[in-house]
Amino acid sequence: MIVRRVLSAGLLAALATASVSACGAQSSEQPAGKAAAPAAASAPATAPAAADAAPPVAITDPWVKTTKKGMSAAFGTLVNNTDSDITVVSGASPLSPKIELHEVVDSKGKMVMRPKEGGFVIPARGTHQLQPGGDHIMLMGVTEEVKPGAQIPFTLTLKGGETLEFTAVGKDFAGGKEDYQPGKDMDMDKSHG
């Protein structure tokens, strides 16, 4: 399925000709006895459908800050593939019993972390950055150590009830030596995330 999204129709047709059995395994609707030519003929119809089938919202480069216990945060770039704004209203992960959508703002000269009222709005055909020191997905009460390379599943819920599921990778990040303790203000050089 990933191959269909990445490869051009011409290259997909060439691969179909070279590997008829692989195409038969990918599509249960195509009879196993079909020749390579009909499979190649259907490739142009498949390629535009794959391009049109882009999910309404996606995330690129998702990662989670490594931690032994306590709190952590997830980051990446949310991508809106539609003509309307999309709002992320909540998140969930088996790694944490409580997840909040957070922002970091300047409050009287101090950088403070707080829940983002209304969630993350991803503009139509645009992106929304989740990054250290800015908007992020906050994980509280992390249930197990997050090591580099760990695969952490997430589900984000959108306004309207749709969901986005993805896997984020554990990554070491020293940043400003963030302190993930609840209720603390952050100094300018100790920004959260």
Short mmCIF file of N, CA and C in Angstrom, two decimals:
data_model
loop_
_atom_site.label_atom_id
_atom_site.label_comp_id
_atom_site.label_asym_id
_atom_site.label_seq_id
_atom_site.Cartn_x
_atom_site.Cartn_y
_atom_site.Cartn_z
N MET A 1 0.82 -1.18 0.00
CA MET A 1 0.00 0.00 0.00
C MET A 1 0.86 1.25 0.00
N ILE A 2 1.96 1.25 0.73
CA ILE A 2 2.86 2.39 0.73
C ILE A 2 3.45 2.58 -0.65
N VAL A 3 3.76 1.47 -1.35
CA VAL A 3 4.33 1.56 -2.68
C VAL A 3 3.40 2.31 -3.61
N ARG A 4 2.11 2.08 -3.51
CA ARG A 4 1.16 2.77 -4.38
C ARG A 4 1.17 4.27 -4.16
N ARG A 5 1.38 4.71 -2.94
CA ARG A 5 1.39 6.15 -2.65
C ARG A 5 2.67 6.82 -3.13
N VAL A 6 3.78 6.10 -3.17
CA VAL A 6 5.06 6.70 -3.45
C VAL A 6 5.44 6.61 -4.93
N LEU A 7 5.12 5.52 -5.58
CA LEU A 7 5.56 5.29 -6.94
C LEU A 7 4.61 5.89 -7.97
N SER A 8 5.17 6.31 -9.09
CA SER A 8 4.35 6.83 -10.18
C SER A 8 3.60 5.69 -10.84
N ALA A 9 2.59 6.03 -11.63
CA ALA A 9 1.78 5.02 -12.31
C ALA A 9 2.64 4.20 -13.26
N GLY A 10 3.58 4.84 -13.96
CA GLY A 10 4.44 4.13 -14.91
C GLY A 10 5.33 3.12 -14.20
N LEU A 11 5.94 3.53 -13.11
CA LEU A 11 6.79 2.64 -12.36
C LEU A 11 5.98 1.52 -11.73
N LEU A 12 4.76 1.83 -11.27
CA LEU A 12 3.88 0.82 -10.71
C LEU A 12 3.52 -0.21 -11.77
N ALA A 13 3.26 0.25 -13.00
CA ALA A 13 2.94 -0.67 -14.10
C ALA A 13 4.13 -1.57 -14.40
N ALA A 14 5.34 -1.01 -14.39
CA ALA A 14 6.54 -1.82 -14.63
C ALA A 14 6.72 -2.86 -13.54
N LEU A 15 6.48 -2.48 -12.30
CA LEU A 15 6.58 -3.44 -11.21
C LEU A 15 5.51 -4.52 -11.32
N ALA A 16 4.33 -4.14 -11.77
CA ALA A 16 3.25 -5.12 -11.94
C ALA A 16 3.63 -6.14 -12.98
N THR A 17 4.27 -5.70 -14.07
CA THR A 17 4.69 -6.61 -15.11
C THR A 17 5.78 -7.54 -14.59
N ALA A 18 6.71 -7.02 -13.79
CA ALA A 18 7.81 -7.82 -13.29
C ALA A 18 7.39 -8.79 -12.20
N SER A 19 6.32 -8.47 -11.47
CA SER A 19 5.94 -9.29 -10.33
C SER A 19 4.44 -9.47 -10.27
N VAL A 20 3.90 -10.30 -11.16
CA VAL A 20 2.45 -10.52 -11.22
C VAL A 20 1.94 -11.10 -9.91
N SER A 21 2.68 -11.98 -9.28
CA SER A 21 2.20 -12.60 -8.06
C SER A 21 2.07 -11.59 -6.93
N ALA A 22 2.94 -10.60 -6.87
CA ALA A 22 2.84 -9.59 -5.81
C ALA A 22 1.58 -8.77 -5.98
N CYS A 23 1.24 -8.39 -7.22
CA CYS A 23 0.02 -7.61 -7.44
C CYS A 23 -1.21 -8.43 -7.09
N GLY A 24 -1.16 -9.73 -7.43
CA GLY A 24 -2.30 -10.58 -7.09
C GLY A 24 -2.48 -10.68 -5.59
N ALA A 25 -1.39 -10.68 -4.84
CA ALA A 25 -1.48 -10.75 -3.39
C ALA A 25 -2.01 -9.46 -2.78
N GLN A 26 -1.75 -8.31 -3.42
CA GLN A 26 -2.19 -7.04 -2.87
C GLN A 26 -3.66 -6.78 -3.12
N SER A 27 -4.22 -7.32 -4.18
CA SER A 27 -5.61 -7.04 -4.51
C SER A 27 -6.39 -8.33 -4.56
N SER A 28 -7.27 -8.55 -3.61
CA SER A 28 -8.05 -9.78 -3.57
C SER A 28 -9.14 -9.77 -4.62
N GLU A 29 -9.41 -8.61 -5.25
CA GLU A 29 -10.45 -8.53 -6.27
C GLU A 29 -9.96 -9.03 -7.62
N GLN A 30 -8.65 -9.07 -7.89
CA GLN A 30 -8.12 -9.48 -9.17
C GLN A 30 -7.93 -10.99 -9.17
N PRO A 31 -8.50 -11.70 -10.15
CA PRO A 31 -8.31 -13.14 -10.23
C PRO A 31 -6.84 -13.49 -10.38
N ALA A 32 -6.42 -14.60 -9.78
CA ALA A 32 -5.02 -15.00 -9.78
C ALA A 32 -4.53 -15.34 -11.18
N GLY A 33 -5.39 -15.77 -12.09
CA GLY A 33 -4.98 -16.16 -13.43
C GLY A 33 -4.83 -15.01 -14.40
N LYS A 34 -5.06 -13.78 -14.02
CA LYS A 34 -4.96 -12.63 -14.92
C LYS A 34 -3.54 -12.44 -15.39
N ALA A 35 -3.39 -12.00 -16.64
CA ALA A 35 -2.07 -11.72 -17.21
C ALA A 35 -1.59 -10.36 -16.72
N ALA A 36 -0.31 -10.09 -16.93
CA ALA A 36 0.28 -8.84 -16.47
C ALA A 36 -0.30 -7.64 -17.21
N ALA A 37 -0.66 -7.77 -18.45
CA ALA A 37 -1.16 -6.62 -19.22
C ALA A 37 -2.43 -6.02 -18.59
N PRO A 38 -3.46 -6.82 -18.22
CA PRO A 38 -4.61 -6.20 -17.58
C PRO A 38 -4.26 -5.53 -16.26
N ALA A 39 -3.32 -6.11 -15.49
CA ALA A 39 -2.93 -5.48 -14.24
C ALA A 39 -2.28 -4.13 -14.51
N ALA A 40 -1.45 -4.05 -15.55
CA ALA A 40 -0.80 -2.79 -15.90
C ALA A 40 -1.84 -1.79 -16.40
N ALA A 41 -2.84 -2.26 -17.11
CA ALA A 41 -3.88 -1.36 -17.62
C ALA A 41 -4.66 -0.73 -16.48
N SER A 42 -4.82 -1.43 -15.36
CA SER A 42 -5.57 -0.87 -14.25
C SER A 42 -4.72 0.05 -13.38
N ALA A 43 -3.40 0.05 -13.57
CA ALA A 43 -2.51 0.87 -12.74
C ALA A 43 -2.82 2.36 -12.82
N PRO A 44 -3.07 2.94 -14.01
CA PRO A 44 -3.38 4.37 -14.04
C PRO A 44 -4.62 4.71 -13.22
N ALA A 45 -5.62 3.83 -13.21
CA ALA A 45 -6.81 4.09 -12.42
C ALA A 45 -6.49 4.01 -10.92
N THR A 46 -5.58 3.13 -10.54
CA THR A 46 -5.21 2.97 -9.15
C THR A 46 -4.39 4.15 -8.64
N ALA A 47 -3.46 4.65 -9.46
CA ALA A 47 -2.58 5.73 -9.02
C ALA A 47 -3.36 7.00 -8.67
N PRO A 48 -4.30 7.50 -9.53
CA PRO A 48 -5.05 8.68 -9.12
C PRO A 48 -5.91 8.42 -7.89
N ALA A 49 -6.46 7.21 -7.76
CA ALA A 49 -7.27 6.91 -6.58
C ALA A 49 -6.42 7.00 -5.32
N ALA A 50 -5.17 6.52 -5.39
CA ALA A 50 -4.28 6.59 -4.23
C ALA A 50 -3.98 8.04 -3.88
N ALA A 51 -3.77 8.87 -4.91
CA ALA A 51 -3.49 10.29 -4.66
C ALA A 51 -4.71 10.97 -4.04
N ASP A 52 -5.91 10.62 -4.54
CA ASP A 52 -7.14 11.21 -4.02
C ASP A 52 -7.47 10.68 -2.62
N ALA A 53 -6.89 9.54 -2.26
CA ALA A 53 -7.21 8.90 -0.99
C ALA A 53 -6.34 9.40 0.15
N ALA A 54 -5.66 10.53 -0.04
CA ALA A 54 -4.86 11.09 1.06
C ALA A 54 -5.77 11.31 2.26
N PRO A 55 -5.29 10.94 3.45
CA PRO A 55 -6.14 11.12 4.63
C PRO A 55 -6.41 12.61 4.86
N PRO A 56 -7.54 12.93 5.47
CA PRO A 56 -7.85 14.35 5.72
C PRO A 56 -6.79 15.02 6.59
N VAL A 57 -6.25 14.29 7.56
CA VAL A 57 -5.20 14.83 8.42
C VAL A 57 -4.15 13.75 8.64
N ALA A 58 -2.89 14.18 8.71
CA ALA A 58 -1.78 13.26 8.91
C ALA A 58 -0.77 13.93 9.83
N ILE A 59 0.26 13.19 10.23
CA ILE A 59 1.35 13.76 11.01
C ILE A 59 2.65 13.27 10.40
N THR A 60 3.62 14.18 10.30
CA THR A 60 4.94 13.81 9.80
C THR A 60 5.94 13.87 10.93
N ASP A 61 6.93 13.00 10.87
CA ASP A 61 8.03 12.94 11.83
C ASP A 61 7.59 12.96 13.30
N PRO A 62 6.63 12.12 13.69
CA PRO A 62 6.21 12.12 15.10
C PRO A 62 7.27 11.48 16.00
N TRP A 63 7.52 12.12 17.15
CA TRP A 63 8.48 11.59 18.11
C TRP A 63 8.07 11.95 19.53
N VAL A 64 8.60 11.16 20.48
CA VAL A 64 8.33 11.35 21.91
C VAL A 64 9.66 11.51 22.62
N LYS A 65 9.73 12.48 23.52
CA LYS A 65 10.95 12.68 24.31
C LYS A 65 11.13 11.49 25.24
N THR A 66 12.34 10.93 25.26
CA THR A 66 12.62 9.81 26.15
C THR A 66 12.49 10.25 27.60
N THR A 67 12.09 9.31 28.44
CA THR A 67 11.96 9.57 29.87
C THR A 67 11.98 8.25 30.62
N LYS A 68 12.40 8.29 31.88
CA LYS A 68 12.35 7.08 32.71
C LYS A 68 11.00 6.96 33.39
N LYS A 69 10.41 8.10 33.78
CA LYS A 69 9.11 8.09 34.44
C LYS A 69 8.55 9.51 34.44
N GLY A 70 7.36 9.65 34.95
CA GLY A 70 6.77 10.98 35.12
C GLY A 70 6.06 11.49 33.88
N MET A 71 6.63 12.55 33.29
CA MET A 71 5.97 13.21 32.18
C MET A 71 6.88 13.22 30.96
N SER A 72 6.24 13.36 29.80
CA SER A 72 6.97 13.49 28.54
C SER A 72 6.08 14.27 27.58
N ALA A 73 6.54 14.44 26.37
CA ALA A 73 5.76 15.15 25.37
C ALA A 73 6.03 14.56 24.00
N ALA A 74 5.03 14.70 23.11
CA ALA A 74 5.14 14.22 21.74
C ALA A 74 5.08 15.40 20.79
N PHE A 75 5.80 15.26 19.67
CA PHE A 75 5.96 16.33 18.71
C PHE A 75 5.83 15.80 17.29
N GLY A 76 5.76 16.68 16.33
CA GLY A 76 5.68 16.35 14.91
C GLY A 76 5.00 17.50 14.19
N THR A 77 4.65 17.28 12.94
CA THR A 77 3.95 18.30 12.16
C THR A 77 2.61 17.74 11.72
N LEU A 78 1.52 18.36 12.17
CA LEU A 78 0.18 17.97 11.75
C LEU A 78 -0.08 18.57 10.37
N VAL A 79 -0.63 17.77 9.46
CA VAL A 79 -0.86 18.19 8.08
C VAL A 79 -2.33 18.05 7.75
N ASN A 80 -2.94 19.12 7.25
CA ASN A 80 -4.35 19.14 6.85
C ASN A 80 -4.42 19.06 5.33
N ASN A 81 -5.01 17.99 4.80
CA ASN A 81 -5.13 17.79 3.36
C ASN A 81 -6.50 18.19 2.82
N THR A 82 -7.27 18.96 3.59
CA THR A 82 -8.61 19.34 3.16
C THR A 82 -8.70 20.84 2.93
N ASP A 83 -9.86 21.27 2.44
CA ASP A 83 -10.11 22.69 2.17
C ASP A 83 -10.75 23.40 3.36
N SER A 84 -10.83 22.75 4.51
CA SER A 84 -11.40 23.35 5.72
C SER A 84 -10.44 23.18 6.88
N ASP A 85 -10.50 24.11 7.84
CA ASP A 85 -9.70 23.97 9.05
C ASP A 85 -10.10 22.70 9.78
N ILE A 86 -9.14 22.05 10.43
CA ILE A 86 -9.39 20.85 11.24
C ILE A 86 -8.84 21.13 12.64
N THR A 87 -9.62 20.74 13.66
CA THR A 87 -9.21 20.95 15.04
C THR A 87 -8.99 19.62 15.74
N VAL A 88 -7.80 19.47 16.34
CA VAL A 88 -7.50 18.31 17.18
C VAL A 88 -7.96 18.68 18.58
N VAL A 89 -8.85 17.87 19.17
CA VAL A 89 -9.44 18.22 20.46
C VAL A 89 -8.91 17.38 21.63
N SER A 90 -8.34 16.19 21.35
CA SER A 90 -7.81 15.37 22.44
C SER A 90 -6.88 14.31 21.90
N GLY A 91 -6.19 13.64 22.83
CA GLY A 91 -5.27 12.58 22.44
C GLY A 91 -5.32 11.45 23.44
N ALA A 92 -4.82 10.29 23.01
CA ALA A 92 -4.76 9.11 23.88
C ALA A 92 -3.56 8.26 23.46
N SER A 93 -3.00 7.53 24.43
CA SER A 93 -1.91 6.61 24.18
C SER A 93 -1.86 5.61 25.33
N PRO A 94 -1.54 4.34 25.03
CA PRO A 94 -1.39 3.38 26.13
C PRO A 94 -0.22 3.74 27.06
N LEU A 95 0.65 4.66 26.65
CA LEU A 95 1.79 5.05 27.45
C LEU A 95 1.40 5.95 28.63
N SER A 96 0.23 6.59 28.54
CA SER A 96 -0.14 7.57 29.57
C SER A 96 -1.64 7.55 29.84
N PRO A 97 -2.02 7.53 31.12
CA PRO A 97 -3.45 7.56 31.44
C PRO A 97 -4.07 8.95 31.23
N LYS A 98 -3.22 9.98 31.13
CA LYS A 98 -3.74 11.33 30.94
C LYS A 98 -2.88 12.07 29.93
N ILE A 99 -3.53 12.52 28.86
CA ILE A 99 -2.86 13.29 27.81
C ILE A 99 -3.60 14.60 27.63
N GLU A 100 -2.84 15.68 27.52
CA GLU A 100 -3.42 16.99 27.27
C GLU A 100 -2.72 17.64 26.09
N LEU A 101 -3.45 18.48 25.37
CA LEU A 101 -2.87 19.28 24.31
C LEU A 101 -2.39 20.57 24.96
N HIS A 102 -1.09 20.86 24.86
CA HIS A 102 -0.49 21.98 25.58
C HIS A 102 0.11 23.01 24.64
N GLU A 103 0.26 24.20 25.19
CA GLU A 103 0.98 25.29 24.54
C GLU A 103 1.95 25.88 25.56
N VAL A 104 2.96 26.58 25.06
CA VAL A 104 3.89 27.32 25.90
C VAL A 104 3.74 28.78 25.52
N VAL A 105 3.46 29.62 26.53
CA VAL A 105 3.24 31.05 26.27
C VAL A 105 4.04 31.89 27.25
N ASP A 106 4.27 33.13 26.87
CA ASP A 106 4.94 34.09 27.74
C ASP A 106 3.90 34.70 28.67
N SER A 107 4.10 34.57 29.96
CA SER A 107 3.21 35.15 30.95
C SER A 107 4.03 35.98 31.92
N LYS A 108 3.98 37.29 31.77
CA LYS A 108 4.71 38.22 32.64
C LYS A 108 6.21 37.93 32.64
N GLY A 109 6.74 37.67 31.46
CA GLY A 109 8.17 37.45 31.32
C GLY A 109 8.64 36.03 31.59
N LYS A 110 7.73 35.14 31.94
CA LYS A 110 8.07 33.74 32.17
C LYS A 110 7.35 32.88 31.15
N MET A 111 8.05 31.85 30.68
CA MET A 111 7.42 30.90 29.77
C MET A 111 6.66 29.88 30.62
N VAL A 112 5.37 29.74 30.35
CA VAL A 112 4.56 28.79 31.11
C VAL A 112 3.86 27.83 30.15
N MET A 113 3.70 26.62 30.63
CA MET A 113 3.00 25.58 29.89
C MET A 113 1.58 25.51 30.42
N ARG A 114 0.62 25.37 29.49
CA ARG A 114 -0.78 25.25 29.92
C ARG A 114 -1.58 24.51 28.84
N PRO A 115 -2.74 23.95 29.22
CA PRO A 115 -3.59 23.32 28.22
C PRO A 115 -4.00 24.34 27.15
N LYS A 116 -4.05 23.89 25.92
CA LYS A 116 -4.41 24.77 24.79
C LYS A 116 -5.92 24.78 24.64
N GLU A 117 -6.52 25.92 24.98
CA GLU A 117 -7.98 26.05 24.87
C GLU A 117 -8.41 25.87 23.42
N GLY A 118 -9.40 25.02 23.22
CA GLY A 118 -9.92 24.79 21.87
C GLY A 118 -9.12 23.80 21.05
N GLY A 119 -7.99 23.33 21.56
CA GLY A 119 -7.19 22.34 20.83
C GLY A 119 -6.27 22.97 19.79
N PHE A 120 -5.72 22.12 18.93
CA PHE A 120 -4.81 22.55 17.87
C PHE A 120 -5.61 22.73 16.59
N VAL A 121 -5.58 23.91 16.02
CA VAL A 121 -6.27 24.17 14.75
C VAL A 121 -5.25 24.06 13.63
N ILE A 122 -5.52 23.16 12.69
CA ILE A 122 -4.66 22.98 11.52
C ILE A 122 -5.36 23.69 10.36
N PRO A 123 -4.77 24.74 9.80
CA PRO A 123 -5.45 25.48 8.74
C PRO A 123 -5.66 24.63 7.49
N ALA A 124 -6.70 24.98 6.72
CA ALA A 124 -6.99 24.28 5.47
C ALA A 124 -5.75 24.24 4.59
N ARG A 125 -5.42 23.05 4.09
CA ARG A 125 -4.25 22.83 3.23
C ARG A 125 -2.96 23.32 3.86
N GLY A 126 -2.91 23.31 5.20
CA GLY A 126 -1.74 23.82 5.91
C GLY A 126 -1.21 22.83 6.92
N THR A 127 -0.32 23.33 7.79
CA THR A 127 0.31 22.50 8.81
C THR A 127 0.25 23.20 10.16
N HIS A 128 0.46 22.41 11.21
CA HIS A 128 0.56 22.95 12.57
C HIS A 128 1.71 22.23 13.25
N GLN A 129 2.73 22.99 13.65
CA GLN A 129 3.93 22.44 14.28
C GLN A 129 3.69 22.09 15.74
N LEU A 130 4.10 20.90 16.12
CA LEU A 130 4.19 20.49 17.53
C LEU A 130 5.67 20.40 17.79
N GLN A 131 6.19 21.29 18.66
CA GLN A 131 7.64 21.35 18.83
C GLN A 131 8.02 21.73 20.26
N PRO A 132 9.23 21.37 20.67
CA PRO A 132 9.70 21.77 21.99
C PRO A 132 9.61 23.29 22.15
N GLY A 133 9.10 23.72 23.30
CA GLY A 133 8.95 25.14 23.55
C GLY A 133 7.71 25.75 22.93
N GLY A 134 6.87 24.93 22.33
CA GLY A 134 5.65 25.40 21.68
C GLY A 134 4.51 24.43 21.94
N ASP A 135 3.58 24.34 21.00
CA ASP A 135 2.48 23.39 21.13
C ASP A 135 3.03 21.97 21.14
N HIS A 136 2.41 21.10 21.95
CA HIS A 136 2.86 19.72 22.05
C HIS A 136 1.76 18.86 22.67
N ILE A 137 1.93 17.56 22.57
CA ILE A 137 1.03 16.60 23.20
C ILE A 137 1.70 16.17 24.50
N MET A 138 1.07 16.51 25.63
CA MET A 138 1.66 16.26 26.95
C MET A 138 1.19 14.93 27.49
N LEU A 139 2.14 14.09 27.91
CA LEU A 139 1.84 12.79 28.51
C LEU A 139 2.16 12.87 30.00
N MET A 140 1.16 12.62 30.83
CA MET A 140 1.35 12.69 32.28
C MET A 140 1.20 11.31 32.90
N GLY A 141 2.04 11.02 33.88
CA GLY A 141 1.97 9.71 34.52
C GLY A 141 2.38 8.59 33.58
N VAL A 142 3.46 8.80 32.84
CA VAL A 142 3.94 7.81 31.87
C VAL A 142 4.08 6.46 32.57
N THR A 143 3.52 5.42 31.96
CA THR A 143 3.44 4.11 32.61
C THR A 143 4.66 3.23 32.43
N GLU A 144 5.57 3.58 31.49
CA GLU A 144 6.79 2.80 31.30
C GLU A 144 7.88 3.70 30.73
N GLU A 145 9.12 3.27 30.90
CA GLU A 145 10.25 4.05 30.39
C GLU A 145 10.17 4.16 28.87
N VAL A 146 10.47 5.35 28.37
CA VAL A 146 10.53 5.57 26.92
C VAL A 146 12.01 5.65 26.56
N LYS A 147 12.48 4.65 25.82
CA LYS A 147 13.88 4.59 25.41
C LYS A 147 14.00 5.07 23.96
N PRO A 148 15.21 5.45 23.54
CA PRO A 148 15.39 5.83 22.14
C PRO A 148 14.95 4.70 21.21
N GLY A 149 14.20 5.05 20.20
CA GLY A 149 13.71 4.06 19.23
C GLY A 149 12.41 3.39 19.61
N ALA A 150 11.91 3.63 20.82
CA ALA A 150 10.64 3.02 21.24
C ALA A 150 9.52 3.43 20.27
N GLN A 151 8.59 2.54 20.06
CA GLN A 151 7.45 2.78 19.17
C GLN A 151 6.22 3.02 20.04
N ILE A 152 5.73 4.26 20.06
CA ILE A 152 4.63 4.64 20.94
C ILE A 152 3.38 4.95 20.12
N PRO A 153 2.30 4.17 20.28
CA PRO A 153 1.07 4.43 19.53
C PRO A 153 0.27 5.60 20.14
N PHE A 154 -0.35 6.38 19.27
CA PHE A 154 -1.18 7.51 19.66
C PHE A 154 -2.46 7.51 18.86
N THR A 155 -3.51 8.07 19.44
CA THR A 155 -4.74 8.38 18.73
C THR A 155 -5.12 9.81 19.05
N LEU A 156 -5.25 10.63 18.02
CA LEU A 156 -5.74 11.99 18.21
C LEU A 156 -7.19 12.03 17.75
N THR A 157 -8.04 12.71 18.53
CA THR A 157 -9.45 12.86 18.18
C THR A 157 -9.66 14.26 17.64
N LEU A 158 -10.36 14.33 16.51
CA LEU A 158 -10.64 15.60 15.85
C LEU A 158 -12.04 16.07 16.21
N LYS A 159 -12.26 17.38 16.09
CA LYS A 159 -13.61 17.91 16.28
C LYS A 159 -14.50 17.23 15.25
N GLY A 160 -15.59 16.67 15.68
CA GLY A 160 -16.46 15.91 14.80
C GLY A 160 -16.34 14.41 15.04
N GLY A 161 -15.33 13.98 15.83
CA GLY A 161 -15.23 12.58 16.22
C GLY A 161 -14.26 11.74 15.40
N GLU A 162 -13.77 12.21 14.27
CA GLU A 162 -12.81 11.43 13.50
C GLU A 162 -11.53 11.28 14.31
N THR A 163 -10.71 10.29 13.95
CA THR A 163 -9.46 10.07 14.67
C THR A 163 -8.28 9.95 13.72
N LEU A 164 -7.11 10.21 14.26
CA LEU A 164 -5.85 10.01 13.55
C LEU A 164 -5.00 9.11 14.43
N GLU A 165 -4.62 7.94 13.91
CA GLU A 165 -3.75 7.03 14.65
C GLU A 165 -2.36 7.07 14.03
N PHE A 166 -1.34 7.07 14.89
CA PHE A 166 0.03 7.09 14.40
C PHE A 166 0.94 6.50 15.47
N THR A 167 2.17 6.24 15.08
CA THR A 167 3.19 5.74 16.00
C THR A 167 4.32 6.75 16.03
N ALA A 168 4.70 7.18 17.23
CA ALA A 168 5.81 8.11 17.42
C ALA A 168 7.02 7.34 17.93
N VAL A 169 8.20 7.82 17.58
CA VAL A 169 9.45 7.16 17.94
C VAL A 169 10.09 7.86 19.14
N GLY A 170 10.57 7.10 20.11
CA GLY A 170 11.28 7.66 21.25
C GLY A 170 12.58 8.29 20.79
N LYS A 171 12.86 9.50 21.29
CA LYS A 171 14.05 10.24 20.85
C LYS A 171 14.63 11.01 22.03
N ASP A 172 15.95 10.89 22.23
CA ASP A 172 16.62 11.71 23.23
C ASP A 172 16.60 13.15 22.77
N PHE A 173 16.29 14.06 23.71
CA PHE A 173 16.29 15.49 23.40
C PHE A 173 16.55 16.23 24.69
N ALA A 174 17.71 16.86 24.79
CA ALA A 174 18.05 17.59 26.01
C ALA A 174 17.37 18.94 26.05
N GLY A 175 17.20 19.59 24.90
CA GLY A 175 16.54 20.89 24.85
C GLY A 175 17.10 21.83 25.89
N GLY A 176 16.22 22.50 26.61
CA GLY A 176 16.63 23.41 27.67
C GLY A 176 16.61 22.75 29.02
N LYS A 177 16.86 21.44 29.06
CA LYS A 177 16.80 20.67 30.31
C LYS A 177 15.44 20.88 30.99
N GLU A 178 14.41 20.57 30.21
CA GLU A 178 13.03 20.78 30.66
C GLU A 178 12.74 20.05 31.95
N ASP A 179 11.87 20.64 32.74
CA ASP A 179 11.41 20.03 33.97
C ASP A 179 9.93 19.71 33.78
N TYR A 180 9.59 18.43 33.74
CA TYR A 180 8.22 18.01 33.48
C TYR A 180 7.42 17.84 34.76
N GLN A 181 7.63 18.69 35.72
CA GLN A 181 6.87 18.62 36.96
C GLN A 181 5.65 19.52 36.84
N PRO A 182 4.48 19.04 37.25
CA PRO A 182 3.26 19.83 37.11
C PRO A 182 3.28 21.07 37.99
N GLY A 183 2.65 22.13 37.49
CA GLY A 183 2.45 23.33 38.27
C GLY A 183 3.65 24.23 38.39
N LYS A 184 4.70 23.99 37.63
CA LYS A 184 5.88 24.84 37.72
C LYS A 184 5.96 25.76 36.51
N ASP A 185 6.35 27.02 36.76
CA ASP A 185 6.66 27.92 35.66
C ASP A 185 8.00 27.50 35.10
N MET A 186 8.25 27.90 33.87
CA MET A 186 9.52 27.57 33.24
C MET A 186 10.28 28.85 32.96
N ASP A 187 11.56 28.85 33.30
CA ASP A 187 12.38 29.99 32.96
C ASP A 187 12.55 30.04 31.45
N MET A 188 12.94 31.20 30.91
CA MET A 188 13.12 31.35 29.48
C MET A 188 14.13 30.34 28.95
N ASP A 189 15.16 30.01 29.72
CA ASP A 189 16.15 29.04 29.25
C ASP A 189 15.82 27.61 29.71
N LYS A 190 14.64 27.43 30.29
CA LYS A 190 14.18 26.09 30.67
C LYS A 190 12.82 25.85 30.06
N SER A 191 12.67 26.16 28.77
CA SER A 191 11.37 26.02 28.12
C SER A 191 10.95 24.58 28.06
N HIS A 192 9.66 24.35 28.14
CA HIS A 192 9.08 23.01 28.15
C HIS A 192 9.19 22.39 26.78
N GLY A 193 9.25 21.08 26.73
CA GLY A 193 9.18 20.36 25.48
C GLY A 193 10.46 19.80 25.14
#
